[in-house]
Amino acid sequence: MDRCMTGLKEKTNMPASTEGNGWSHVETVQLNGSKEDLPETDSFVQQAMTLIMDEVVRKAGHVSGKVCEWRSPEDLTKLLDLELGEAGQAPAQTLQHCRDAIHYSVKTNHPHFFNQLYVGLDHYAMVGSFVTDATQPSLYTYEMAPVHCLIEKVVLEKMMEMIGWVEGGDGIFNPGGSMSNMYAMNLARFQRFPEVKEQGLSACPRLVLFTSEECHYSVAKAAAFLGIGTKNVYVVPADQSGKMIPKELEKQIRTAISEGAVPFMVSATAGTTVLGSFDPIEELADVCEEHNLWLHVDACWGGAALLSNKHKHLLKGVQRAHSVAWNPHKMLMAGQQCSAFLVRDKTGLLQRCHSACASYLFQKDKFYDISCDTGDKSIQCGRKADAFRFWLMWKALGTRELERRVDHALEMARYLTEGIKKRDGFRLLMEPEYTNVCFWYIPPSMRKIPDSPEFWQKVEAVAPKIKERMMKTGSMMVGYQSHGINANFFRMIIISPWVSTKDMDFVLDEIHRLGADL
């Protein structure tokens, strides 16, 4: 026997001859159970949960702490032990990695986090995430996720009821609003030209869709991904308040037809990303009906207004849409990520468009109702149980409390708006329609300069510098951006039901403190 082979046999307890017996590697494989020390890992989990409760749920959400511990990418790389090695580490070291990750992460549940269209955290939604991460359901079939298939169905039906689809519809939870907008585009195309599923783009004429200049960038990305092409996304002008102009949509449709293109879809927005504007859905629905176009409403941000009797008028006409995207992880705080795509169609259009009929998952001779196997409606295979955290939170709080959260956020936006109007050096970009409050801060050194290109060039640099200072001090987070011809301004997003008028005053005080010397 070869000397090397003899040594291998002694080391691994492999048979002397491995030919034809299925061995394809030479490592020792433990066949009877795991070497993992279960008491040790159980203790790690318990310590980790204590750490999360102490450092995230309690400490990170307290107003006395920092919103972030800012470090540059270079410095943070040096601070963190990021390299992956051959040997494992002790639980205490692993727990320290968790502690470091929490310490240097942005505290999105801090009262002074206003940077994005979401905040965290809702305690019930967080527990819902823990449950699904621990149990690991995957929503392709009922047999793999019996509880969650039923819960997703109930949640979708309740959301459809709030949209106003009295006869129901169809839908699916998916990874983000961008994906929902892509679903809408793919479904609208399939509904018009079902042969595209088998024959591809060659089965279609040149297709054109329409959306507002204030739409989310995912509309263009979806068009690129689906082969429609970004140049076939016709951008419709918006008015000064950021709403799509129906008459301009009519013009764009006529232009596309005159060019030989085939219009097939309009993507409206209910709650634009920057200004928080709501397109006039009722009027757009009239245009779509006249031209036989699919109407999709991207209500990822603004859909929560449907829970408020006081503010649901913002989405007037949404029941006429063919599809709606709605993200409960935004205003409703259901936790990242929780995104629903809803369709008014009840004929199985979503299933027909995306099904591949995998025989190892979607057998027709199962012993239970196979209509509960929803995975073939999805472009994914494995799919997380994102609806559960929303369902659990909704069960715990009730619809009235969710309505109160929406109303509170809009009330705080109004309070902040009035505060901006009263303070020297602050200027509103426009009256907010939702909770996006957009404004400039003008430092004392610039307040006597008349409006001019030179003045606005100076203003352009103010918000970025204040943002840098607030991040480095960790006092708060508020976003900024330019928009059209408008110089950089702050875009304040208000969501959390725990923020108060005191927090609104703090934001304006802090911006002045950080920028008064500019």
XYZ file of C-alpha atoms in Angstrom:
518
model
C 0.000 0.000 0.000
C 1.203 3.483 -0.743
C 2.860 5.105 2.327
C 0.675 8.225 2.069
C -2.465 6.157 1.817
C -1.466 4.153 4.899
C -1.080 7.360 6.897
C -4.435 8.571 5.644
C -6.115 5.392 6.781
C -4.666 5.719 10.275
C -5.695 9.360 10.590
C -9.261 9.118 9.362
C -10.277 5.538 10.122
C -11.238 5.152 6.474
C -11.250 1.677 5.009
C -8.038 0.692 3.283
C -9.776 0.697 -0.059
C -12.192 3.510 -0.870
C -12.779 2.701 -4.502
C -16.470 2.698 -5.307
C -17.689 3.236 -1.773
C -18.788 6.853 -2.183
C -15.969 8.541 -0.247
C -15.033 11.768 -2.019
C -13.003 13.525 0.701
C -10.512 12.670 3.403
C -11.690 14.723 6.372
C -12.936 13.120 9.557
C -16.728 13.253 9.615
C -18.590 12.838 12.888
C -21.657 10.759 12.171
C -23.228 10.469 15.615
C -24.436 13.879 16.709
C -22.783 17.272 16.926
C -19.687 18.237 18.876
C -21.369 21.556 19.617
C -21.690 22.163 23.357
C -25.422 22.816 23.709
C -25.316 24.247 27.263
C -22.626 26.667 26.099
C -24.605 27.802 23.032
C -27.808 28.052 25.063
C -25.988 30.359 27.439
C -24.732 32.407 24.477
C -28.283 32.875 23.187
C -29.509 33.964 26.612
C -26.656 36.448 26.980
C -27.239 37.762 23.475
C -30.927 38.340 24.194
C -30.025 40.188 27.390
C -27.573 42.293 25.403
C -30.230 43.168 22.825
C -32.725 44.129 25.512
C -30.207 46.248 27.402
C -28.321 47.910 24.539
C -30.983 48.158 21.818
C -34.453 48.100 23.322
C -33.681 50.140 26.453
C -30.480 52.106 26.047
C -30.465 52.869 22.300
C -33.968 54.278 22.423
C -33.264 56.723 25.236
C -33.013 60.381 24.361
C -29.848 60.806 26.447
C -27.843 58.502 24.174
C -26.357 59.089 20.748
C -28.113 58.334 17.501
C -24.836 57.027 16.115
C -21.187 56.508 17.048
C -19.721 57.839 13.837
C -16.463 56.377 12.526
C -15.031 56.650 9.032
C -14.930 53.415 6.961
C -11.157 53.276 7.452
C -11.327 53.726 11.222
C -14.252 51.341 11.673
C -12.446 48.649 9.694
C -9.560 48.940 12.148
C -11.831 48.917 15.204
C -13.817 45.833 14.239
C -12.437 42.306 14.012
C -13.814 41.591 10.538
C -11.500 38.882 9.201
C -12.761 35.306 8.960
C -10.409 32.590 10.217
C -10.010 28.825 10.132
C -10.701 28.301 13.828
C -13.792 29.299 15.713
C -13.918 31.682 18.650
C -15.173 31.379 22.183
C -18.760 32.500 22.862
C -17.492 35.458 24.869
C -15.617 36.745 21.817
C -18.647 36.157 19.590
C -20.814 38.073 22.046
C -18.353 40.949 21.870
C -18.844 41.073 18.098
C -22.572 41.476 18.742
C -21.855 44.227 21.251
C -19.600 46.022 18.747
C -22.184 45.718 15.958
C -24.847 47.277 18.181
C -22.525 50.013 19.444
C -21.494 51.234 15.997
C -24.870 50.777 14.288
C -27.279 53.668 13.802
C -29.873 53.675 16.577
C -32.999 53.836 14.430
C -35.230 53.670 17.503
C -33.683 56.834 18.964
C -36.198 59.712 19.345
C -33.968 61.932 17.170
C -33.640 59.573 14.188
C -35.553 61.198 11.306
C -33.356 60.143 8.392
C -35.372 57.544 6.469
C -38.941 56.519 5.690
C -38.863 54.030 8.555
C -37.933 53.941 12.227
C -37.482 51.100 14.673
C -38.541 49.519 16.780
C -41.936 48.191 17.686
C -41.512 45.640 20.466
C -44.179 43.267 19.147
C -42.810 43.354 15.603
C -39.323 42.683 16.959
C -40.535 39.605 18.817
C -42.285 38.499 15.644
C -38.929 38.662 13.855
C -37.293 36.621 16.594
C -39.988 33.945 16.289
C -39.723 33.594 12.517
C -35.911 33.681 12.574
C -35.930 30.948 15.204
C -38.482 28.692 13.519
C -37.249 29.329 9.945
C -40.470 28.897 7.944
C -40.343 29.348 4.186
C -43.533 30.377 2.472
C -43.540 28.316 -0.662
C -45.849 25.604 0.670
C -48.368 25.109 3.444
C -46.561 22.005 4.659
C -43.435 24.106 5.357
C -45.203 27.157 6.802
C -48.759 26.237 7.849
C -49.210 29.054 10.388
C -47.627 31.709 8.201
C -49.427 30.851 4.979
C -52.713 31.406 6.793
C -51.485 34.580 8.497
C -50.243 36.085 5.233
C -53.648 35.441 3.655
C -55.471 37.147 6.538
C -53.186 40.179 6.549
C -53.424 40.638 2.784
C -57.211 40.398 2.920
C -57.354 43.039 5.652
C -55.107 45.364 3.648
C -57.295 44.865 0.560
C -60.347 45.720 2.636
C -58.707 48.998 3.618
C -57.859 49.757 0.003
C -61.543 49.328 -0.763
C -61.537 46.133 -2.800
C -64.819 44.851 -1.398
C -64.628 41.678 -3.488
C -61.069 40.921 -2.397
C -58.153 40.209 -4.662
C -54.745 38.594 -4.479
C -51.301 39.459 -3.229
C -47.972 38.449 -1.783
C -45.357 39.733 0.640
C -41.954 40.246 -0.901
C -38.538 41.811 -0.180
C -39.232 45.520 -0.498
C -41.293 48.089 -2.348
C -38.917 48.093 -5.302
C -39.779 44.437 -5.822
C -43.487 45.253 -5.529
C -43.171 47.836 -8.295
C -41.414 45.257 -10.444
C -44.203 42.752 -9.789
C -46.723 45.350 -10.931
C -44.863 46.047 -14.161
C -44.417 42.366 -14.963
C -48.064 41.594 -14.198
C -49.345 44.517 -16.262
C -47.289 43.384 -19.247
C -48.390 39.757 -18.856
C -52.032 40.766 -18.586
C -51.746 42.624 -21.896
C -49.460 40.175 -23.682
C -49.567 36.771 -21.911
C -47.444 35.204 -24.634
C -44.428 37.154 -23.300
C -43.982 34.527 -20.592
C -43.020 31.830 -23.101
C -41.830 33.809 -26.096
C -40.052 36.649 -24.340
C -39.718 40.206 -25.570
C -40.111 39.149 -29.194
C -43.804 38.604 -28.460
C -44.352 42.261 -27.625
C -44.412 45.514 -29.537
C -42.550 48.476 -28.121
C -44.218 48.952 -24.727
C -44.355 52.255 -22.881
C -45.317 53.052 -19.308
C -45.858 56.381 -17.567
C -44.905 57.710 -14.171
C -44.342 61.015 -12.437
C -41.043 62.852 -12.283
C -41.420 62.462 -8.507
C -41.714 58.671 -8.648
C -39.403 56.252 -6.847
C -36.292 55.287 -8.791
C -37.308 51.624 -8.654
C -39.737 52.212 -11.538
C -36.845 52.852 -13.922
C -34.845 49.989 -12.421
C -37.751 47.592 -12.911
C -38.102 48.669 -16.542
C -34.411 47.984 -17.094
C -34.563 44.626 -15.317
C -37.623 43.426 -17.235
C -36.250 44.420 -20.623
C -38.764 47.213 -21.196
C -36.006 49.800 -21.143
C -35.610 53.014 -19.209
C -36.233 55.120 -22.335
C -39.685 53.577 -22.505
C -40.540 55.009 -19.103
C -42.213 58.301 -20.013
C -41.781 60.819 -17.225
C -44.883 62.928 -16.649
C -44.419 66.448 -15.206
C -45.615 67.161 -11.692
C -47.093 70.369 -10.320
C -45.398 72.534 -7.698
C -46.640 70.331 -4.904
C -45.141 67.222 -6.511
C -48.316 65.644 -7.918
C -48.529 64.077 -11.376
C -50.552 66.278 -13.743
C -53.340 64.231 -15.427
C -53.471 66.486 -18.498
C -49.745 65.997 -19.009
C -50.268 62.257 -18.745
C -52.836 62.490 -21.539
C -50.310 64.323 -23.706
C -47.618 61.743 -23.054
C -49.973 58.894 -23.951
C -50.893 60.550 -27.249
C -47.220 61.161 -27.980
C -46.339 57.518 -27.366
C -49.158 56.314 -29.630
C -48.089 58.706 -32.390
C -44.598 57.198 -32.178
C -45.982 53.724 -32.752
C -45.509 52.559 -29.180
C -48.090 50.689 -27.109
C -48.913 52.268 -23.718
C -49.711 49.600 -21.128
C -49.310 50.994 -17.616
C -49.322 54.064 -15.371
C -47.422 53.999 -12.076
C -48.837 56.582 -9.670
C -47.329 57.463 -6.302
C -49.125 57.844 -2.988
C -46.520 59.495 -0.795
C -43.475 60.474 -2.844
C -40.070 59.836 -1.343
C -38.903 63.435 -1.171
C -41.948 65.663 -0.833
C -44.483 63.164 0.501
C -46.949 64.105 -2.245
C -49.975 62.068 -3.319
C -50.839 61.821 -7.003
C -54.513 62.492 -7.893
C -55.447 58.820 -8.182
C -59.091 59.404 -9.086
C -58.213 61.536 -12.112
C -55.420 59.202 -13.179
C -57.826 56.263 -12.970
C -60.145 58.073 -15.395
C -57.274 58.429 -17.879
C -56.288 54.782 -17.468
C -59.831 53.567 -18.057
C -60.124 55.657 -21.190
C -56.925 54.199 -22.642
C -57.218 50.691 -21.187
C -54.051 51.024 -19.093
C -53.068 49.161 -15.951
C -53.028 51.553 -12.978
C -50.476 50.756 -10.298
C -50.248 52.828 -7.116
C -46.929 52.879 -5.316
C -48.250 53.493 -1.801
C -45.194 52.023 -0.089
C -44.838 55.171 1.997
C -48.329 56.664 1.992
C -50.449 53.524 2.265
C -50.580 53.825 6.056
C -52.912 56.811 5.682
C -55.640 54.304 4.772
C -55.834 53.355 8.462
C -56.701 56.919 9.447
C -60.270 58.148 9.069
C -58.830 61.637 9.212
C -56.253 61.230 6.447
C -57.348 58.379 4.158
C -58.713 60.975 1.727
C -55.093 61.359 0.582
C -55.552 58.107 -1.356
C -58.973 58.900 -2.757
C -59.659 56.615 -5.718
C -57.087 53.962 -4.769
C -59.774 51.273 -4.942
C -59.767 51.779 -8.728
C -56.128 50.716 -9.024
C -55.260 47.339 -10.523
C -52.365 46.911 -8.099
C -50.966 48.571 -4.993
C -47.584 48.438 -3.254
C -47.690 49.066 0.494
C -44.851 48.776 3.025
C -46.009 48.310 6.633
C -42.374 48.555 7.727
C -42.466 52.281 7.005
C -45.089 54.420 8.769
C -46.625 51.456 10.621
C -43.263 50.334 12.080
C -43.682 46.621 11.320
C -39.908 46.139 11.117
C -37.588 45.641 8.172
C -38.685 44.259 5.935
C -42.428 44.043 5.487
C -43.688 44.829 1.985
C -46.958 43.805 0.410
C -47.922 43.694 -3.260
C -51.692 43.609 -3.733
C -53.701 42.915 -6.894
C -57.393 43.520 -7.514
C -57.564 40.577 -9.950
C -59.155 37.393 -8.595
C -58.642 35.130 -11.612
C -55.186 33.852 -10.609
C -53.286 36.354 -12.750
C -50.408 36.509 -10.277
C -50.099 32.717 -10.324
C -50.296 32.410 -14.103
C -47.712 35.121 -14.627
C -45.045 33.671 -12.353
C -45.741 29.954 -11.973
C -43.148 27.372 -12.960
C -44.985 24.361 -11.446
C -41.942 22.788 -9.784
C -43.005 19.179 -9.232
C -40.916 18.728 -6.086
C -42.782 21.557 -4.320
C -46.182 21.980 -5.913
C -47.503 18.435 -6.324
C -51.134 18.259 -7.410
C -51.939 15.125 -5.371
C -51.204 16.461 -1.885
C -53.416 15.440 1.021
C -54.379 19.056 1.877
C -55.862 22.063 0.070
C -53.105 23.036 -2.372
C -54.533 26.533 -2.777
C -52.613 27.195 0.458
C -49.355 26.635 -1.449
C -48.690 30.215 -2.511
C -45.057 29.940 -3.535
C -45.675 29.634 -7.263
C -47.107 33.174 -7.299
C -43.711 34.468 -6.277
C -40.588 35.019 -8.349
C -38.689 33.738 -5.315
C -38.469 30.194 -4.066
C -37.594 30.523 -0.395
C -39.505 33.413 1.141
C -39.468 34.745 4.709
C -42.598 35.027 6.813
C -42.597 38.831 6.768
C -46.326 39.137 7.399
C -46.043 37.561 10.850
C -44.387 40.519 12.578
C -47.050 42.836 11.166
C -49.840 40.463 12.173
C -48.464 40.041 15.694
C -48.087 43.791 16.140
C -51.580 44.413 14.755
C -53.068 41.772 17.063
C -51.320 43.310 20.078
C -52.128 46.949 19.308
C -55.385 46.852 17.371
C -56.436 48.975 14.418
C -57.273 51.992 16.573
C -53.713 52.243 17.889
C -52.282 51.984 14.372
C -54.622 54.798 13.360
C -53.432 56.836 16.336
C -49.817 56.379 15.224
C -50.578 57.772 11.777
C -52.536 60.700 13.186
C -49.801 61.464 15.722
C -47.093 61.553 13.043
C -49.061 64.015 10.925
C -49.821 66.151 13.966
C -46.104 66.329 14.801
C -45.387 67.305 11.172
C -47.853 70.166 11.478
C -46.286 71.306 14.745
C -42.806 71.292 13.209
C -44.072 73.185 10.170
C -45.500 75.941 12.347
C -42.251 76.097 14.293
C -40.274 76.569 11.064
C -42.545 79.420 10.033
C -41.988 81.230 13.330
C -38.198 80.968 13.539
C -35.657 83.293 11.988
C -33.412 81.587 9.488
C -35.782 78.734 8.615
C -37.711 78.517 5.323
C -40.233 75.930 4.200
C -39.794 74.436 0.753
C -43.552 73.790 0.613
C -46.488 73.053 2.879
C -46.241 69.336 3.702
C -49.050 67.009 2.698
C -47.757 64.055 4.703
C -44.948 63.843 7.268
C -42.109 64.867 4.934
C -41.190 68.349 6.157
C -38.718 70.006 3.756
C -36.969 73.219 4.747
C -33.803 75.306 4.535
C -31.728 76.685 7.354
C -30.144 80.074 6.583
C -27.228 80.918 8.928
C -27.105 84.446 10.391
C -24.227 85.422 8.074
C -26.448 84.862 5.024
C -29.749 86.328 6.194
C -29.173 89.790 4.765
C -28.010 88.529 1.376
C -30.770 88.961 -1.240
C -31.965 85.895 -3.120
C -29.666 85.336 -6.077
C -27.690 82.507 -7.703
C -24.783 83.387 -5.402
C -27.024 83.238 -2.333
C -28.395 79.805 -3.204
C -24.909 78.558 -4.007
C -23.957 79.396 -0.428
C -27.121 77.754 0.911
C -26.261 74.598 -1.067
C -23.319 73.966 1.275
C -25.184 74.540 4.551
C -27.210 71.320 4.946
C -24.313 68.959 4.086
C -22.075 70.632 6.661
C -24.721 70.528 9.385
C -25.417 66.879 8.531
C -21.725 66.104 8.955
C -21.678 67.792 12.361
C -24.837 66.075 13.622
C -23.462 62.680 12.576
C -20.098 63.253 14.217
C -21.672 64.446 17.463
C -24.343 61.752 17.277
C -27.048 64.192 18.323
C -29.590 63.315 15.617
C -30.027 62.232 12.004
C -32.007 64.242 9.450
C -31.618 63.754 5.701
C -30.915 66.437 3.113
C -30.906 66.730 -0.648
C -31.287 69.027 -3.597
C -34.407 68.805 -5.745
C -34.800 70.202 -9.231
C -33.585 73.796 -9.158
C -33.770 73.895 -5.356
C -30.526 73.970 -3.384
C -29.887 71.396 -0.659
C -32.588 71.380 2.010
C -33.405 69.222 5.007
C -35.978 66.474 4.523
C -37.378 65.651 7.928
C -39.378 62.401 8.194
C -41.668 61.950 11.212
C -42.986 58.487 12.054
C -42.387 57.395 15.630
C -45.430 57.516 17.943
C -43.082 58.345 20.812
C -41.710 61.637 19.503
C -43.086 64.782 21.095
C -43.259 68.502 20.524
C -40.110 68.695 22.660
C -38.300 66.560 20.076
C -39.524 68.786 17.256
C -38.196 71.846 19.076
C -34.903 70.068 19.660
C -34.426 69.457 15.932
C -34.706 73.150 15.084
C -32.583 74.189 18.071
C -29.882 71.675 17.162
C -29.763 72.656 13.504
C -29.295 76.268 14.575
C -26.628 75.293 17.125
C -24.698 73.267 14.552
C -24.998 75.811 11.754
C -25.039 79.254 13.327
C -21.353 79.862 12.593
C -21.517 78.966 8.882
